[in-house]
């Protein structure tokens, strides 16, 4: 019984939700990392869930998964982005009424979450899904690909938040990170960390 209780619960990754820039930016390392993530997902038989756009790194991750023969589910809010932005060539494109519905649908559809480099939208989604894990709304692994040190500043902030007692050391471990996508996918699949209660009663 004792042994059963300590068995690790690992996640079978069938669908991973990727947050990433709706722009491509100027650093080719970010495009490389996007392609590397998409190819690693296809190799492992993992389908893509994402925001449904055809622009920037978002379009690149979707196109690369499709080119490798993988399935892509895009979820995009109706009437919020220009109709030109939606990727009509993916396996399934779902339109939601608004951004809140869209995010909830993306979160429900995936077994784990990966952030590549991106801007405010990417940070919003990454912080929200990590917060939801912290408060126990889901138990799915979350991580970021620290491509070319893009997230060094964020990880420095996280250490500071732990030092100042604003994030517990235990909950800091909810946000996994690795320099490359294959390494991160390994971490996500092995993640068995349980969120600590945010507040003591
Ligand atoms: P950003 O990092 O600010 O470029 O925003 C990218 C993230 O926000 C993506 O993961 C999307 O889910 C969402 N997003 C932002 N802009 C768009 C767009 N034009 N089309 C679809 N989703 C978008």
CSV table of C-alpha atoms and ligand atoms in Angstrom, one decimal:
chain,number,residue,atom,x,y,z
A,1,UNK,CA,0.0,0.0,0.0
A,2,UNK,CA,2.8,2.3,1.0
A,3,UNK,CA,4.5,1.8,-2.3
A,4,UNK,CA,1.2,2.4,-4.2
A,5,UNK,CA,0.8,5.7,-2.4
A,6,UNK,CA,4.2,7.0,-3.4
A,7,UNK,CA,3.9,5.9,-7.1
A,8,UNK,CA,4.5,8.8,-9.4
A,9,UNK,CA,1.6,9.9,-11.6
A,10,UNK,CA,3.0,10.9,-14.9
A,11,UNK,CA,1.2,12.5,-17.8
A,12,UNK,CA,0.6,10.9,-21.1
A,13,UNK,CA,1.0,13.7,-23.5
A,14,UNK,CA,-1.5,13.4,-26.4
A,15,UNK,CA,-2.2,17.1,-26.9
A,16,UNK,CA,0.0,20.0,-25.9
A,17,UNK,CA,-1.2,23.6,-26.0
A,18,UNK,CA,1.5,26.0,-27.2
A,19,UNK,CA,1.6,29.7,-26.4
A,20,UNK,CA,3.9,31.7,-28.6
A,21,UNK,CA,4.3,35.0,-30.4
A,22,UNK,CA,1.7,36.2,-33.0
A,23,UNK,CA,4.8,37.9,-34.5
A,24,UNK,CA,7.9,36.2,-35.7
A,25,UNK,CA,10.2,38.8,-34.2
A,26,UNK,CA,13.8,39.4,-35.3
A,27,UNK,CA,15.8,36.6,-33.5
A,28,UNK,CA,16.0,33.5,-35.8
A,29,UNK,CA,16.6,31.4,-32.6
A,30,UNK,CA,12.9,31.8,-31.8
A,31,UNK,CA,11.8,30.4,-35.2
A,32,UNK,CA,14.3,27.6,-34.8
A,33,UNK,CA,12.9,26.7,-31.4
A,34,UNK,CA,9.4,26.8,-32.8
A,35,UNK,CA,10.2,24.4,-35.5
A,36,UNK,CA,12.1,22.2,-33.1
A,37,UNK,CA,9.1,22.0,-30.7
A,38,UNK,CA,6.7,21.2,-33.5
A,39,UNK,CA,9.0,18.4,-34.9
A,40,UNK,CA,9.5,17.0,-31.4
A,41,UNK,CA,5.8,16.9,-30.9
A,42,UNK,CA,5.2,15.1,-34.2
A,43,UNK,CA,8.0,12.6,-33.4
A,44,UNK,CA,6.3,11.8,-30.2
A,45,UNK,CA,2.8,11.6,-31.7
A,46,UNK,CA,1.6,14.7,-29.7
A,47,UNK,CA,-1.0,16.9,-31.4
A,48,UNK,CA,-1.0,20.7,-31.2
A,49,UNK,CA,-3.6,22.9,-29.5
A,50,UNK,CA,-3.0,26.6,-30.0
A,51,UNK,CA,-4.6,30.0,-30.6
A,52,UNK,CA,-5.6,29.3,-34.2
A,53,UNK,CA,-3.7,32.1,-35.9
A,54,UNK,CA,-1.6,31.8,-39.1
A,55,UNK,CA,0.7,34.7,-38.2
A,56,UNK,CA,4.1,34.8,-36.6
A,57,UNK,CA,5.5,31.9,-34.5
A,58,UNK,CA,1.9,30.7,-34.0
A,59,UNK,CA,1.5,30.1,-37.8
A,60,UNK,CA,5.0,28.5,-37.9
A,61,UNK,CA,4.3,26.0,-35.1
A,62,UNK,CA,0.9,25.0,-36.8
A,63,UNK,CA,2.4,24.7,-40.3
A,64,UNK,CA,5.4,22.6,-39.0
A,65,UNK,CA,3.1,20.2,-37.1
A,66,UNK,CA,0.9,19.9,-40.2
A,67,UNK,CA,3.9,19.3,-42.5
A,68,UNK,CA,5.0,16.5,-40.2
A,69,UNK,CA,1.6,14.8,-40.4
A,70,UNK,CA,0.4,15.9,-37.0
A,71,UNK,CA,-3.1,17.2,-36.0
A,72,UNK,CA,-3.7,20.8,-35.1
A,73,UNK,CA,-6.6,22.2,-33.2
A,74,UNK,CA,-6.9,26.0,-33.3
A,75,UNK,CA,-9.2,27.9,-31.0
A,76,UNK,CA,-9.8,31.5,-31.9
A,77,UNK,CA,-12.4,34.1,-30.8
A,78,UNK,CA,-14.9,35.2,-33.4
A,79,UNK,CA,-14.7,38.8,-34.4
A,80,UNK,CA,-11.7,39.7,-32.2
A,81,UNK,CA,-8.9,39.3,-34.6
A,82,UNK,CA,-9.1,40.1,-38.3
A,83,UNK,CA,-10.6,37.2,-40.3
A,84,UNK,CA,-7.3,37.1,-42.2
A,85,UNK,CA,-5.5,36.0,-39.1
A,86,UNK,CA,-7.3,32.7,-38.6
A,87,UNK,CA,-5.5,29.6,-40.0
A,88,UNK,CA,-8.0,27.9,-42.3
A,89,UNK,CA,-5.7,25.1,-43.2
A,90,UNK,CA,-5.5,23.3,-39.9
A,91,UNK,CA,-7.1,20.1,-38.9
A,92,UNK,CA,-9.8,21.8,-36.8
A,93,UNK,CA,-10.6,25.4,-36.2
A,94,UNK,CA,-13.0,26.2,-33.4
A,95,UNK,CA,-14.4,29.8,-33.1
A,96,UNK,CA,-15.5,30.9,-29.6
A,97,UNK,CA,-17.6,33.9,-28.6
A,98,UNK,CA,-14.9,35.7,-26.7
A,99,UNK,CA,-11.3,35.5,-25.4
A,100,UNK,CA,-12.4,33.9,-22.1
A,101,UNK,CA,-14.2,31.1,-23.8
A,102,UNK,CA,-11.3,30.6,-26.1
A,103,UNK,CA,-8.8,30.3,-23.3
A,104,UNK,CA,-11.0,27.9,-21.3
A,105,UNK,CA,-11.4,25.7,-24.4
A,106,UNK,CA,-7.6,25.7,-25.1
A,107,UNK,CA,-6.9,24.7,-21.5
A,108,UNK,CA,-9.5,21.9,-21.5
A,109,UNK,CA,-8.3,20.4,-24.8
A,110,UNK,CA,-4.7,19.9,-23.7
A,111,UNK,CA,-2.8,17.6,-21.4
A,112,UNK,CA,0.1,20.1,-20.9
A,113,UNK,CA,1.2,23.6,-21.8
A,114,UNK,CA,4.3,25.0,-23.4
A,115,UNK,CA,5.3,28.6,-23.8
A,116,UNK,CA,7.8,29.6,-26.5
A,117,UNK,CA,9.0,33.2,-26.8
A,118,UNK,CA,6.2,35.7,-27.3
A,119,UNK,CA,4.8,39.0,-26.1
A,120,UNK,CA,2.0,40.0,-23.8
A,121,UNK,CA,-0.5,37.4,-25.1
A,122,UNK,CA,2.0,34.6,-24.5
A,123,UNK,CA,2.8,35.9,-21.0
A,124,UNK,CA,-0.9,36.3,-20.1
A,125,UNK,CA,-1.7,32.7,-21.1
A,126,UNK,CA,1.4,31.3,-19.4
A,127,UNK,CA,0.8,33.2,-16.1
A,128,UNK,CA,-2.9,32.3,-16.1
A,129,UNK,CA,-2.4,28.6,-16.7
A,130,UNK,CA,0.3,28.5,-14.0
A,131,UNK,CA,-1.9,30.3,-11.6
A,132,UNK,CA,-4.8,27.9,-12.3
A,133,UNK,CA,-2.4,25.0,-11.5
A,134,UNK,CA,-1.3,26.7,-8.3
A,135,UNK,CA,-4.9,27.1,-7.1
A,136,UNK,CA,-5.8,23.5,-8.1
A,137,UNK,CA,-8.1,24.3,-11.0
A,138,UNK,CA,-6.2,21.7,-13.0
A,139,UNK,CA,-3.2,19.4,-12.5
A,140,UNK,CA,-1.6,19.6,-16.0
A,141,UNK,CA,2.1,20.3,-16.4
A,142,UNK,CA,3.2,23.8,-17.5
A,143,UNK,CA,6.6,24.8,-18.9
A,144,UNK,CA,8.6,27.2,-21.0
A,145,UNK,CA,11.3,26.8,-23.6
A,146,UNK,CA,14.0,29.2,-22.6
A,147,UNK,CA,15.3,29.7,-26.1
A,148,UNK,CA,18.5,31.6,-26.3
A,149,UNK,CA,18.0,32.8,-22.7
A,150,UNK,CA,14.7,34.6,-23.7
A,151,UNK,CA,13.1,33.8,-20.3
A,152,UNK,CA,16.2,34.5,-18.1
A,153,UNK,CA,14.5,37.7,-16.8
A,154,UNK,CA,11.3,35.9,-15.9
A,155,UNK,CA,13.2,33.1,-14.1
A,156,UNK,CA,15.2,35.8,-12.2
A,157,UNK,CA,11.9,37.4,-11.2
A,158,UNK,CA,10.6,34.0,-10.0
A,159,UNK,CA,13.7,33.4,-7.8
A,160,UNK,CA,13.2,36.9,-6.4
A,161,UNK,CA,9.5,36.2,-5.7
A,162,UNK,CA,10.5,33.0,-3.8
A,163,UNK,CA,13.2,34.9,-1.8
A,164,UNK,CA,10.7,37.6,-0.9
A,165,UNK,CA,8.1,34.9,0.1
A,166,UNK,CA,5.6,35.8,-2.5
A,167,UNK,CA,5.8,32.5,-4.3
A,168,UNK,CA,6.5,29.3,-2.3
A,169,UNK,CA,9.6,27.4,-3.3
A,170,UNK,CA,7.3,24.4,-3.9
A,171,UNK,CA,5.0,26.3,-6.2
A,172,UNK,CA,7.9,27.8,-8.1
A,173,UNK,CA,8.5,24.3,-9.3
A,174,UNK,CA,5.1,24.3,-11.1
A,175,UNK,CA,6.7,26.3,-13.9
A,176,UNK,CA,9.1,23.9,-15.6
A,177,UNK,CA,11.7,25.2,-17.9
A,178,UNK,CA,14.4,23.8,-20.2
A,179,UNK,CA,16.7,25.3,-22.9
A,180,UNK,CA,15.2,23.1,-25.7
A,181,UNK,CA,11.8,21.7,-26.6
A,182,UNK,CA,12.7,18.0,-26.4
A,183,UNK,CA,14.1,18.5,-22.9
A,184,UNK,CA,11.0,20.3,-21.8
A,185,UNK,CA,8.7,17.7,-23.2
A,186,UNK,CA,10.6,15.1,-21.1
A,187,UNK,CA,10.1,17.2,-18.0
A,188,UNK,CA,6.4,17.7,-18.7
A,189,UNK,CA,5.8,14.0,-19.2
A,190,UNK,CA,7.6,13.2,-15.9
A,191,UNK,CA,6.1,16.0,-13.9
A,192,UNK,CA,4.5,14.7,-10.7
A,193,UNK,CA,4.7,17.8,-8.6
A,194,UNK,CA,1.6,18.7,-6.5
A,195,UNK,CA,0.7,22.3,-5.9
A,196,UNK,CA,1.0,23.4,-2.3
A,197,UNK,CA,-1.9,25.3,-0.8
A,198,UNK,CA,-1.3,28.9,-1.5
A,199,UNK,CA,-2.6,30.0,1.9
A,200,UNK,CA,-2.3,28.3,5.2
A,201,UNK,CA,-5.7,28.0,7.0
B,1,LIG,P1,1.6,37.7,-28.3
B,1,LIG,O1,2.6,36.9,-27.5
B,1,LIG,O2,1.2,39.0,-27.7
B,1,LIG,O3,2.0,37.9,-29.7
B,1,LIG,O4,0.3,36.9,-28.3
B,1,LIG,C1,0.3,35.6,-28.7
B,1,LIG,C2,-0.7,34.7,-27.8
B,1,LIG,O5,-1.9,35.5,-27.6
B,1,LIG,C3,-1.0,33.5,-28.6
B,1,LIG,O6,-0.6,32.3,-27.8
B,1,LIG,C4,-2.5,33.5,-28.8
B,1,LIG,O7,-3.2,32.6,-28.1
B,1,LIG,C5,-2.9,34.9,-28.5
B,1,LIG,N1,-3.0,35.8,-29.7
B,1,LIG,C6,-2.5,37.0,-29.7
B,1,LIG,N2,-2.6,37.6,-31.0
B,1,LIG,C7,-3.3,36.7,-31.7
B,1,LIG,C8,-3.8,36.6,-33.0
B,1,LIG,N3,-3.7,37.6,-33.9
B,1,LIG,N4,-4.5,35.5,-33.4
B,1,LIG,C9,-4.7,34.5,-32.5
B,1,LIG,N5,-4.3,34.5,-31.3
B,1,LIG,C10,-3.6,35.6,-30.8
